[in-house]
Structure formats: structure tokens, C-alpha cells
Amino acid sequence: MLIDTHVHLDSFPDCEIPLILDRAHSVGVGFVICAGTTVESSARAVDLSRRFNSFFAGVGVHPMDIVKPLTGEDYMELRNLALKEEKVVVMSEIGLDYMEGMPDRAWQFPAFREQINIARELDLPIIFHSRGAHQDCFRVLKEEKGYEVGGVMHYFQGTIKEANEIIDLGFYISIARPIFRLPHLQEVVSKIPITNIVIETDSAPQPFKKNRDNWTEPHYLRSITKKIAELKDMDEASVETALFHNTRQLLSHRWGILNKYVPDL
């Protein structure tokens, strides 16, 4: 079974989601985890998780979406979403983003720190975003003891040194479609142990692609798995088994809940 650890299916209209999930199931995707990016999108991810057995949720505020400093009320809403809904299985998507034009870092840092603290309080793995901010992300995760719950460096595109740093901190790296176009990422995947990898698609609407069939969806996990197998000179079934085991370890404290909705686990 393949597991998509990071999607943004909440951004699709309701009518498309069952079709997307059906296409995913047809290639062996067992379930998806939808990341929140705001309080509102986190609530929508939770709502969708109630409607579809193979749909689970993360709650969090993405650094790109911090349009004003987060308040105690914002943090309380995130905490309550996670407390009230058993299908919330991760704190996602949180982190730091230093791309030009991103929100003030003075807003990003406290948001990242406080959401790590919520994750630790609720025993939720942390799925974090880092763009141009890897060393600061690693430092904050150490300072706030994010390693106590572990998690994933989402959509990893870094160096072998950065991969080893975050692995040493107790986190997985998540591989997505950039593996097809980035030679340095292919080298990273070939060198790090398969035991430190999970996979994702980061699926979201892509209207800039005129052909709807080319939009990234969870069904692309199959081709990502095949590419990992090729790079590591392993058979695809062994890679799939390893990735499943890694995701099970990541979500070990929630596995009973996952199995309740996806019995084949």
C-alpha cells in the first residue's frame, strides 16, 4: 500500500475529491493526509476527513499564509481541531519560508515555535516546510524539542548533508515529483537509507497546466515509488514495503485510528 503523506486536496471542489481518491486507489494508494495551511483550510481538511474513510488531516498554518501575527485564539482553534477530531494525525503544514516577499520573519518564528509546542502537547508528528531556511528550521526544531514527536521534512530538495542533519534529528525526508528533474536529489535518494524516506505528491490544483490530466494527484505516488526503486537498485515491491513501514513508524501513535478507517492496514 502507498501512502501520500502530504496533499492539499482541500483546495479542490467537493465534486472532484472522490474522483481523485478513486484514481489514487486504482494504483494502490491506501490513504492521503491533507495538510492545513490556515486555520480555515485546516478546518476544511478535518471536515473532508469526516466524509472519506481514506482521507486524514493535518492542522497548521503555513509560513506563506501568515498575513498577520497569529493570536492565542488561532492557536486554540488549531489545538481544538486536533483534540476534537481523531482523524487529525499530524501537525501540518508549518515551518519557515525565506523566499522574497514572504511574511515577516518576526511573525514566522513565533508561529513555528508555538505550533511545534502544540504538536508536542498533542503528540502529533510535525510536517514542516523549509524554503531557504533549512538551518533555522533545524535550529528551532532542536530548541523546541520537536524531535520528541519527530516528523517529516516535506517536499525535500536539499543536499545529502541537510538530509543527514534532519535524519539525525529523528525526522524523515519526503520525496515527491522533483525526484524526476533534480540530479542532486536523485543522488541523495540513492545514498540515504530507504528507512529514512516517505513519499508525497503535495497535490493541489494546477490551473497553469492546461491539460487537466497532467495535474499532480496522489496517483503519481506509483511513479515516484518506481523511480526510488530504480535509483536504489531495489525491486519496486521492496521499496513499497519499506515506505509503508516508515509511514507506519511515523504515525505509530495514531495507527489504531488509521486502521479503524482503512481496515486493510
XYZ file of N, CA and C in Angstrom:
795
model
N 0.843 -1.193 0.000
C 0.000 0.000 0.000
C 0.882 1.249 0.000
N 0.532 2.216 -0.832
C 1.211 3.508 -0.859
C 0.424 4.507 -0.016
N 1.138 5.434 0.620
C 0.504 6.425 1.479
C 1.040 7.801 1.107
N 0.136 8.708 0.762
C 0.526 10.083 0.426
C 0.523 10.901 1.710
N 1.731 11.230 2.189
C 1.849 11.904 3.484
C 1.575 13.397 3.418
N 1.340 13.932 2.198
C 1.150 15.387 2.132
C 0.424 15.779 0.851
N -0.818 16.192 1.000
C -1.603 16.726 -0.121
C -2.316 17.996 0.339
N -2.855 18.713 -0.649
C -3.701 19.889 -0.377
C -5.018 19.728 -1.136
N -5.658 18.596 -0.932
C -6.899 18.323 -1.655
C -8.044 19.210 -1.191
N -7.886 19.857 -0.035
C -8.924 20.782 0.427
C -9.137 21.923 -0.553
N -8.140 22.181 -1.419
C -8.245 23.274 -2.388
C -9.091 22.912 -3.609
N -9.440 21.634 -3.751
C -10.284 21.207 -4.859
C -11.762 21.335 -4.484
N -12.641 21.508 -5.463
C -14.075 21.496 -5.165
C -14.504 20.103 -4.709
N -15.552 20.060 -3.909
C -16.034 18.797 -3.350
C -16.259 17.724 -4.411
N -16.774 18.131 -5.569
C -17.133 17.149 -6.598
C -15.919 16.411 -7.160
N -14.724 17.000 -7.056
C -13.541 16.372 -7.631
C -12.865 15.387 -6.680
N -13.068 15.547 -5.400
C -12.283 14.774 -4.426
C -12.530 13.274 -4.530
N -13.780 12.797 -4.622
C -13.948 11.343 -4.752
C -13.302 10.779 -6.012
N -13.274 11.553 -7.092
C -12.639 11.100 -8.334
C -11.122 11.006 -8.160
N -10.555 11.989 -7.482
C -9.113 11.988 -7.217
C -8.744 10.787 -6.348
N -9.547 10.528 -5.331
C -9.281 9.394 -4.448
C -9.436 8.073 -5.189
N -10.418 7.984 -6.072
C -10.599 6.755 -6.854
C -9.382 6.492 -7.747
N -8.868 7.543 -8.383
C -7.683 7.372 -9.225
C -6.482 6.939 -8.386
N -6.395 7.469 -7.172
C -5.313 7.074 -6.273
C -5.447 5.613 -5.864
N -6.649 5.220 -5.488
C -6.877 3.832 -5.065
C -6.561 2.851 -6.184
N -6.771 3.270 -7.425
C -6.568 2.363 -8.563
C -5.113 1.968 -8.744
N -4.169 2.741 -8.170
C -2.748 2.395 -8.281
C -2.172 1.964 -6.933
N -3.058 1.723 -5.951
C -2.594 1.184 -4.685
C -2.360 2.178 -3.576
N -2.880 3.399 -3.728
C -2.760 4.387 -2.637
C -3.848 4.090 -1.610
N -3.436 3.813 -0.371
C -4.389 3.447 0.665
C -5.077 4.620 1.313
N -4.305 5.679 1.574
C -4.918 6.887 2.147
C -4.016 8.092 1.916
N -4.583 9.274 2.130
C -3.855 10.536 1.978
C -3.978 11.325 3.273
N -3.001 12.215 3.485
C -3.040 13.130 4.629
C -3.040 14.541 4.074
N -4.105 15.268 4.344
C -4.287 16.615 3.800
C -3.775 17.654 4.792
N -2.822 18.455 4.362
C -2.222 19.471 5.224
C -3.043 20.746 5.245
N -3.217 21.294 6.435
C -3.812 22.620 6.551
C -2.764 23.683 6.278
N -3.199 24.835 5.783
C -2.277 25.959 5.569
C -2.733 27.211 6.317
N -3.983 27.233 6.713
C -4.556 28.289 7.545
C -5.481 27.609 8.544
N -6.002 28.375 9.474
C -6.993 27.801 10.389
C -8.194 27.311 9.601
N -8.602 28.099 8.599
C -9.786 27.752 7.809
C -9.549 26.510 6.957
N -8.394 26.420 6.304
C -8.139 25.237 5.470
C -7.932 24.005 6.337
N -7.393 24.196 7.545
C -7.268 23.062 8.469
C -8.651 22.540 8.829
N -9.590 23.447 9.069
C -10.955 23.033 9.395
C -11.598 22.318 8.210
N -11.310 22.778 6.989
C -11.875 22.100 5.810
C -11.252 20.709 5.649
N -9.955 20.594 5.890
C -9.323 19.274 5.810
C -9.961 18.320 6.807
N -10.234 18.812 8.006
C -10.889 17.981 9.018
C -12.288 17.578 8.556
N -13.020 18.530 7.985
C -14.368 18.232 7.507
C -14.333 17.160 6.419
N -13.393 17.281 5.479
C -13.287 16.280 4.416
C -12.897 14.918 4.977
N -12.089 14.906 6.029
C -11.702 13.626 6.631
C -12.904 12.895 7.213
N -13.922 13.636 7.583
C -15.133 13.014 8.125
C -15.963 12.358 7.016
N -15.766 12.806 5.780
C -16.591 12.329 4.671
C -15.994 11.133 3.927
N -14.664 10.994 4.003
C -13.991 9.950 3.230
C -13.086 9.136 4.145
N -13.288 7.832 4.159
C -12.507 6.973 5.050
C -11.012 7.077 4.805
N -10.608 7.209 3.552
C -9.180 7.202 3.220
C -8.565 8.597 3.224
N -9.204 9.520 3.892
C -8.774 10.914 3.934
C -8.516 11.276 5.396
N -7.252 11.660 5.695
C -6.892 12.088 7.042
C -6.371 13.518 6.982
N -6.261 14.161 8.125
C -5.984 15.596 8.136
C -4.771 15.957 8.975
N -4.158 17.072 8.582
C -3.197 17.771 9.410
C -3.737 19.154 9.690
N -3.318 19.735 10.789
C -3.710 21.114 11.089
C -2.448 21.951 11.244
N -2.524 23.195 10.778
C -1.378 24.077 10.891
C -1.547 25.306 10.025
N -0.669 26.281 10.262
C -0.644 27.496 9.446
C 0.709 27.565 8.746
N 0.657 27.599 7.427
C 1.835 27.640 6.562
C 2.505 29.006 6.709
N 3.845 29.058 6.706
C 4.502 30.372 6.851
C 4.114 31.372 5.763
N 3.798 30.899 4.553
C 3.388 31.810 3.488
C 2.042 32.471 3.774
N 1.253 31.851 4.648
C -0.116 32.318 4.880
C -0.280 33.085 6.185
N 0.826 33.507 6.760
C 0.747 34.301 7.998
C 0.589 35.765 7.592
N -0.639 36.177 7.365
C -0.910 37.533 6.872
C -0.891 38.564 7.994
N -0.896 38.073 9.226
C -0.749 38.910 10.412
C -0.267 37.995 11.528
N 0.306 38.554 12.587
C 0.782 37.674 13.667
C -0.334 36.764 14.177
N -0.026 35.487 14.352
C -1.020 34.566 14.880
C -1.311 34.892 16.340
N -2.560 34.682 16.731
C -3.009 35.033 18.071
C -3.234 33.781 18.914
N -3.434 34.012 20.198
C -3.777 32.898 21.080
C -5.034 32.193 20.618
N -5.967 32.943 20.048
C -7.206 32.331 19.542
C -6.923 31.420 18.356
N -6.000 31.844 17.466
C -5.628 30.998 16.325
C -5.058 29.668 16.812
N -4.147 29.745 17.767
C -3.528 28.519 18.278
C -4.562 27.635 18.975
N -5.489 28.261 19.667
C -6.528 27.494 20.352
C -7.426 26.777 19.348
N -7.737 27.439 18.238
C -8.572 26.794 17.216
C -7.868 25.579 16.621
N -6.575 25.720 16.342
C -5.821 24.575 15.819
C -5.802 23.437 16.831
N -5.536 23.781 18.069
C -5.483 22.771 19.136
C -6.832 22.060 19.257
N -7.907 22.825 19.227
C -9.234 22.227 19.380
C -9.609 21.337 18.208
N -9.206 21.738 16.991
C -9.465 20.882 15.829
C -8.811 19.524 16.019
N -7.567 19.543 16.487
C -6.844 18.292 16.684
C -7.401 17.475 17.840
N -7.854 18.154 18.865
C -8.386 17.453 20.034
C -9.747 16.824 19.757
N -10.556 17.493 18.935
C -11.938 17.050 18.730
C -12.094 16.043 17.601
N -11.094 15.938 16.724
C -11.225 15.054 15.573
C -10.102 14.020 15.575
N -10.464 12.756 15.736
C -9.448 11.708 15.827
C -8.695 11.493 14.521
N -9.237 11.972 13.408
C -8.570 11.772 12.125
C -7.507 12.832 11.833
N -7.259 13.733 12.779
C -6.097 14.620 12.688
C -4.888 13.821 13.176
N -3.939 13.561 12.275
C -2.828 12.667 12.614
C -1.458 13.334 12.589
N -1.390 14.591 12.127
C -0.118 15.314 12.086
C -0.354 16.803 12.307
N 0.730 17.519 12.644
C 0.735 18.987 12.658
C 1.347 19.399 11.330
N 0.515 19.969 10.445
C 0.965 20.168 9.075
C 0.116 21.213 8.367
N 0.600 22.216 7.785
C 1.973 22.371 7.352
C 2.548 23.607 8.026
N 3.618 23.440 8.725
C 4.220 24.546 9.456
C 5.683 24.696 9.024
N 6.335 25.787 9.424
C 7.742 25.936 9.088
C 8.163 27.369 8.864
N 9.187 27.547 8.022
C 9.751 28.864 7.715
C 9.952 28.977 6.209
N 9.759 30.195 5.683
C 9.932 30.434 4.255
C 10.611 31.782 4.066
N 11.830 31.754 3.492
C 12.615 32.973 3.309
C 12.609 33.478 1.873
N 11.749 32.955 1.038
C 11.653 33.470 -0.320
C 11.259 34.945 -0.275
N 11.745 35.702 -1.237
C 11.432 37.130 -1.293
C 9.919 37.339 -1.326
N 9.454 38.285 -0.532
C 8.033 38.607 -0.498
C 7.229 37.812 0.506
N 7.895 36.913 1.238
C 7.183 36.125 2.247
C 6.909 36.967 3.494
N 5.991 36.508 4.356
C 5.666 37.253 5.564
C 6.890 37.529 6.440
N 6.768 38.575 7.241
C 7.837 38.993 8.150
C 8.320 37.811 8.987
N 9.626 37.638 9.051
C 10.175 36.529 9.844
C 9.844 36.681 11.325
N 9.634 37.902 11.754
C 9.241 38.134 13.144
C 7.855 37.559 13.438
N 7.058 37.305 12.390
C 5.769 36.620 12.552
C 5.952 35.110 12.387
N 6.847 34.723 11.475
C 7.019 33.299 11.173
C 7.601 32.511 12.347
N 8.619 33.080 12.993
C 9.299 32.326 14.049
C 8.390 31.948 15.210
N 7.644 32.915 15.804
C 6.775 32.506 16.917
C 5.684 31.527 16.484
N 5.199 31.654 15.240
C 4.181 30.719 14.750
C 4.758 29.310 14.659
N 5.961 29.198 14.134
C 6.611 27.892 14.032
C 6.826 27.291 15.418
N 7.354 28.107 16.319
C 7.648 27.609 17.669
C 6.376 27.166 18.393
N 5.348 27.977 18.326
C 4.131 27.643 19.071
C 3.448 26.406 18.499
N 3.489 26.251 17.178
C 2.864 25.071 16.579
C 3.670 23.798 16.875
N 4.979 23.927 16.992
C 5.777 22.787 17.455
C 5.349 22.407 18.866
N 5.125 23.404 19.692
C 4.705 23.133 21.074
C 3.339 22.461 21.127
N 2.419 22.871 20.241
C 1.109 22.210 20.181
C 1.301 20.751 19.754
N 2.163 20.529 18.767
C 2.428 19.168 18.315
C 2.967 18.308 19.454
N 3.870 18.852 20.236
C 4.420 18.106 21.366
C 3.350 17.843 22.424
N 2.524 18.848 22.681
C 1.454 18.690 23.679
C 0.489 17.577 23.278
N 0.172 17.505 21.968
C -0.825 16.552 21.481
C -0.208 15.282 20.896
N 1.112 15.190 20.955
C 1.826 14.021 20.454
C 1.542 13.784 18.977
N 1.686 14.854 18.181
C 1.474 14.781 16.736
C 2.797 14.950 16.008
N 3.121 14.091 15.049
C 4.316 14.312 14.231
C 4.236 15.658 13.510
N 5.387 16.265 13.301
C 5.491 17.588 12.689
C 5.882 17.443 11.217
N 5.060 17.970 10.320
C 5.398 18.009 8.894
C 5.782 19.451 8.592
N 7.054 19.686 8.291
C 7.477 21.088 8.170
C 7.971 21.456 6.779
N 7.745 22.725 6.468
C 8.110 23.376 5.214
C 9.363 24.199 5.470
N 10.311 24.145 4.542
C 11.502 24.978 4.648
C 11.929 25.406 3.260
N 11.960 26.722 3.044
C 12.460 27.236 1.760
C 13.473 28.332 2.066
N 14.734 28.029 1.757
C 15.807 28.973 2.053
C 16.047 29.141 3.534
N 15.576 28.193 4.343
C 15.598 28.376 5.790
C 15.995 27.113 6.540
N 16.696 26.216 5.870
C 16.921 24.895 6.463
C 17.609 24.968 7.826
N 18.701 25.709 7.920
C 19.438 25.726 9.188
C 18.622 26.339 10.314
N 17.838 27.369 10.012
C 16.981 27.953 11.047
C 15.864 26.988 11.449
N 15.311 26.269 10.474
C 14.287 25.258 10.803
C 14.870 24.198 11.728
N 16.051 23.700 11.387
C 16.677 22.662 12.200
C 16.943 23.191 13.614
N 17.426 24.438 13.683
C 17.730 25.024 14.995
C 16.480 25.150 15.852
N 15.387 25.644 15.259
C 14.146 25.816 16.016
C 13.600 24.464 16.468
N 13.666 23.473 15.587
C 13.191 22.134 15.961
C 13.993 21.576 17.141
N 15.299 21.855 17.160
C 16.120 21.425 18.299
C 15.737 22.195 19.562
N 15.639 23.513 19.429
C 15.359 24.349 20.598
C 13.999 24.050 21.211
N 13.009 23.744 20.357
C 11.654 23.482 20.847
C 11.390 21.989 21.059
N 12.441 21.181 20.925
C 12.359 19.740 21.169
C 11.351 19.040 20.257
N 11.336 19.483 18.995
C 10.457 18.841 18.029
C 10.799 17.382 17.800
N 12.036 17.030 18.091
C 12.468 15.630 17.940
C 11.724 14.693 18.878
N 11.057 15.235 19.897
C 10.303 14.376 20.809
C 9.109 13.719 20.116
N 8.585 14.368 19.082
C 7.481 13.771 18.317
C 7.909 13.378 16.913
N 9.058 13.917 16.447
C 9.540 13.584 15.112
C 8.634 14.118 14.023
N 8.847 13.612 12.818
C 8.026 14.068 11.706
C 8.746 13.960 10.383
N 8.478 14.935 9.516
C 8.941 14.855 8.120
C 9.360 16.235 7.632
N 10.495 16.276 6.914
C 10.841 17.462 6.141
C 10.172 17.292 4.784
N 9.125 18.071 4.589
C 8.220 17.919 3.452
C 8.859 18.405 2.151
N 8.566 17.690 1.053
C 8.987 18.071 -0.304
C 10.493 18.318 -0.351
N 11.252 17.391 0.165
C 12.692 17.579 0.318
C 13.371 17.770 -1.028
N 14.237 18.803 -1.091
C 15.038 19.063 -2.289
C 16.460 19.469 -1.914
N 16.857 19.176 -0.679
C 18.136 19.639 -0.169
C 19.307 18.754 -0.530
N 20.426 18.983 0.169
C 21.670 18.271 -0.067
C 21.740 17.017 0.797
N 22.737 16.185 0.510
C 22.940 15.000 1.326
C 23.287 15.397 2.758
N 24.037 16.475 2.932
C 24.377 16.951 4.276
C 23.114 17.347 5.032
N 22.219 18.085 4.374
C 20.978 18.504 5.026
C 20.076 17.306 5.314
N 20.059 16.351 4.395
C 19.266 15.136 4.634
C 19.766 14.427 5.884
N 21.065 14.283 6.003
C 21.616 13.591 7.171
C 21.380 14.374 8.462
N 21.428 15.699 8.382
C 21.178 16.519 9.572
C 19.770 16.287 10.117
N 18.789 16.318 9.227
C 17.410 16.186 9.712
C 17.096 14.741 10.083
N 17.713 13.792 9.417
C 17.550 12.389 9.795
C 18.129 12.162 11.188
N 19.295 12.750 11.444
C 19.918 12.619 12.761
C 19.055 13.238 13.863
N 18.202 14.188 13.481
C 17.303 14.814 14.447
C 16.041 13.980 14.677
N 15.916 12.886 13.944
C 14.782 11.987 14.136
C 13.634 12.192 13.174
N 13.908 12.849 12.035
C 12.876 13.136 11.049
C 13.127 12.334 9.766
N 12.053 12.096 9.033
C 12.140 11.511 7.701
C 12.273 12.631 6.668
N 12.756 12.289 5.483
C 12.646 13.216 4.362
C 11.566 12.676 3.427
N 10.806 13.602 2.853
C 9.700 13.218 1.986
C 10.048 13.531 0.535
N 9.918 12.519 -0.300
C 10.285 12.647 -1.714
C 9.018 12.769 -2.560
N 9.059 13.726 -3.478
C 7.919 13.991 -4.359
C 8.416 14.063 -5.808
N 7.662 14.691 -6.674
C 7.971 14.674 -8.105
C 9.282 15.376 -8.509
N 9.850 16.267 -7.681
C 11.166 16.806 -8.060
C 12.236 15.740 -8.278
N 12.010 14.534 -7.786
C 12.981 13.455 -7.999
C 13.193 13.162 -9.482
N 12.228 13.535 -10.324
C 12.358 13.259 -11.756
C 13.221 14.295 -12.484
N 13.441 15.467 -11.870
C 14.132 16.543 -12.595
C 15.382 17.077 -11.911
N 15.665 16.649 -10.678
C 16.808 17.194 -9.947
C 17.886 16.123 -9.753
N 18.971 16.179 -10.520
C 20.027 15.172 -10.393
C 20.602 15.076 -8.976
N 20.754 16.220 -8.286
C 21.331 16.150 -6.937
C 20.383 15.426 -5.977
N 19.074 15.566 -6.194
C 18.112 14.865 -5.344
C 18.136 13.364 -5.631
N 18.302 13.018 -6.877
C 18.439 11.609 -7.232
C 19.654 10.999 -6.525
N 20.737 11.756 -6.439
C 21.928 11.272 -5.747
C 21.659 11.097 -4.254
N 20.950 12.066 -3.655
C 20.599 11.955 -2.235
C 19.805 10.676 -1.989
N 18.785 10.453 -2.804
C 17.931 9.279 -2.622
C 18.726 7.991 -2.808
N 19.659 7.991 -3.720
C 20.461 6.786 -3.950
C 21.365 6.470 -2.766
N 21.719 7.507 -1.982
C 22.716 7.320 -0.918
C 22.128 7.127 0.477
N 21.001 7.758 0.774
C 20.479 7.634 2.138
C 19.691 6.327 2.282
N 19.624 5.777 3.483
C 18.895 4.515 3.658
C 17.413 4.661 3.325
N 16.846 3.631 2.738
C 15.411 3.623 2.422
C 14.586 3.781 3.693
N 15.150 3.420 4.843
C 14.433 3.517 6.121
C 14.172 4.954 6.551
N 14.750 5.930 5.849
C 14.585 7.338 6.233
C 13.708 8.128 5.269
N 12.991 7.420 4.385
C 12.231 8.098 3.328
C 10.740 7.810 3.450
N 9.918 8.850 3.247
C 8.493 8.691 2.980
C 8.202 9.431 1.676
N 6.987 9.306 1.178
C 6.664 9.917 -0.110
C 5.398 10.755 -0.040
N 5.265 11.631 -0.999
C 4.115 12.543 -1.062
C 3.961 13.048 -2.485
N 2.862 13.753 -2.732
C 2.699 14.435 -4.020
C 2.502 15.940 -3.878
N 2.124 16.434 -2.683
C 1.838 17.860 -2.482
C 0.727 18.311 -3.434
N -0.179 17.394 -3.747
C -1.215 17.659 -4.752
C -2.058 18.868 -4.401
N -2.236 19.730 -5.378
C -3.091 20.916 -5.261
C -3.528 21.290 -6.676
N -4.589 22.066 -6.827
C -4.999 22.479 -8.175
C -3.852 23.163 -8.921
N -3.714 22.855 -10.209
C -2.647 23.423 -11.045
C -3.233 24.001 -12.331
N -4.000 25.076 -12.221
C -4.664 25.633 -13.403
C -3.695 26.149 -14.460
N -2.412 26.335 -14.102
C -1.422 26.767 -15.083
C -1.097 25.644 -16.071
N -1.485 24.404 -15.733
C -1.353 23.289 -16.668
C -2.677 23.147 -17.416
N -2.665 23.410 -18.704
C -3.906 23.437 -19.475
C -4.593 22.080 -19.539
N -3.797 21.013 -19.562
C -4.353 19.665 -19.631
C -4.626 19.171 -18.213
N -5.884 19.025 -17.858
C -6.251 18.599 -16.502
C -5.623 17.264 -16.135
N -5.405 16.387 -17.101
C -4.822 15.075 -16.815
C -3.384 15.167 -16.317
N -2.738 16.313 -16.520
C -1.348 16.472 -16.095
C -1.204 17.072 -14.694
N -2.323 17.409 -14.074
C -2.230 17.955 -12.723
C -1.703 16.877 -11.774
N -0.850 17.271 -10.851
C -0.313 16.322 -9.876
C -1.424 15.864 -8.934
N -1.531 14.548 -8.805
C -2.521 13.940 -7.907
C -1.851 12.801 -7.143
N -2.492 12.276 -6.111
C -1.891 11.178 -5.342
C -1.533 9.947 -6.174
N -2.169 9.743 -7.323
C -1.828 8.557 -8.115
C -0.390 8.594 -8.620
N 0.246 9.785 -8.602
C 1.645 9.873 -9.014
C 2.589 9.194 -8.020
N 2.103 8.796 -6.860
C 2.953 8.064 -5.920
C 3.532 6.810 -6.560
N 2.782 6.195 -7.466
C 3.270 4.963 -8.088
C 4.541 5.223 -8.893
N 4.557 6.285 -9.678
C 5.751 6.573 -10.481
C 6.904 7.033 -9.597
N 6.613 7.747 -8.503
C 7.668 8.160 -7.570
C 8.311 6.923 -6.938
N 7.483 5.956 -6.558
C 7.995 4.714 -5.966
C 8.882 3.970 -6.956
N 8.466 3.912 -8.198
C 9.259 3.237 -9.225
C 10.610 3.926 -9.406
N 10.610 5.261 -9.358
C 11.869 5.998 -9.525
C 12.803 5.747 -8.355
N 12.278 5.722 -7.148
C 13.109 5.418 -5.980
C 13.713 4.021 -6.121
N 12.907 3.062 -6.548
C 13.404 1.694 -6.736
C 14.543 1.662 -7.750
N 14.378 2.405 -8.827
C 15.427 2.465 -9.859
C 16.714 3.052 -9.289
N 16.609 4.163 -8.560
C 17.788 4.850 -8.031
C 18.507 4.014 -6.976
N 17.749 3.222 -6.234
C 18.348 2.434 -5.165
C 18.629 0.994 -5.592
N 18.379 0.705 -6.862
C 18.599 -0.635 -7.388
C 17.889 -1.684 -6.527
N 16.619 -1.409 -6.251
C 15.770 -2.311 -5.479
C 14.544 -2.659 -6.312
N 13.897 -3.766 -5.981
C 12.644 -4.045 -6.673
C 11.540 -3.173 -6.068
N 10.569 -2.866 -6.909
C 9.522 -1.920 -6.511
C 8.735 -2.401 -5.299
N 8.461 -3.685 -5.214
C 7.689 -4.217 -4.088
C 8.418 -4.005 -2.767
N 9.729 -4.177 -2.773
C 10.508 -3.977 -1.551
C 10.510 -2.512 -1.137
N 10.594 -1.622 -2.108
C 10.540 -0.186 -1.809
C 9.176 0.175 -1.228
N 8.116 -0.326 -1.851
C 6.768 -0.044 -1.356
C 6.601 -0.535 0.081
N 7.097 -1.719 0.364
C 7.008 -2.262 1.728
C 7.772 -1.387 2.712
N 8.973 -0.945 2.324
C 9.784 -0.107 3.205
C 9.116 1.247 3.465
N 8.589 1.857 2.419
C 7.920 3.151 2.579
C 6.691 3.027 3.469
N 5.961 1.945 3.310
C 4.795 1.695 4.164
C 5.235 1.564 5.630
N 6.284 0.792 5.862
C 6.780 0.610 7.226
C 7.223 1.947 7.823
N 7.914 2.760 7.032
C 8.375 4.058 7.526
C 7.207 4.944 7.926
N 6.166 4.961 7.091
C 4.996 5.784 7.392
C 4.268 5.251 8.619
N 4.255 3.946 8.754
C 3.652 3.357 9.953
C 4.416 3.774 11.208
N 5.730 3.801 11.115
C 6.534 4.260 12.253
C 6.261 5.727 12.552
N 6.199 6.538 11.499
C 5.907 7.961 11.648
C 4.598 8.184 12.393
N 3.576 7.402 12.040
C 2.223 7.583 12.568
C 1.878 6.543 13.638
N 2.886 5.976 14.255
C 2.663 4.827 15.140
C 1.673 5.109 16.263
N 1.666 6.332 16.780
C 0.764 6.638 17.888
C -0.682 6.815 17.429
N -0.892 6.887 16.116
C -2.235 7.057 15.563
C -2.669 5.845 14.731
N -1.838 4.811 14.701
C -2.088 3.721 13.763
C -3.410 3.009 14.033
N -3.771 2.875 15.283
C -5.043 2.235 15.597
C -6.218 3.001 15.018
N -6.136 4.325 15.044
C -7.197 5.165 14.469
C -7.205 5.013 12.949
N -6.025 5.026 12.339
C -5.944 4.851 10.892
C -6.563 3.520 10.475
N -6.248 2.468 11.218
C -6.752 1.132 10.901
C -8.268 1.035 11.050
N -8.816 1.865 11.901
C -10.265 1.904 12.092
C -10.982 2.321 10.803
N -10.346 3.214 10.026
C -10.964 3.723 8.803
C -10.434 3.054 7.543
N -9.236 2.497 7.629
C -8.634 1.793 6.488
C -8.296 0.390 6.981
N -9.252 -0.515 7.006
C -9.068 -1.824 7.646
C -7.941 -2.663 7.074
N -7.569 -2.451 5.836
C -6.530 -3.279 5.222
C -5.138 -3.002 5.761
N -4.992 -1.970 6.609
C -3.686 -1.687 7.175
C -3.200 -2.849 8.027
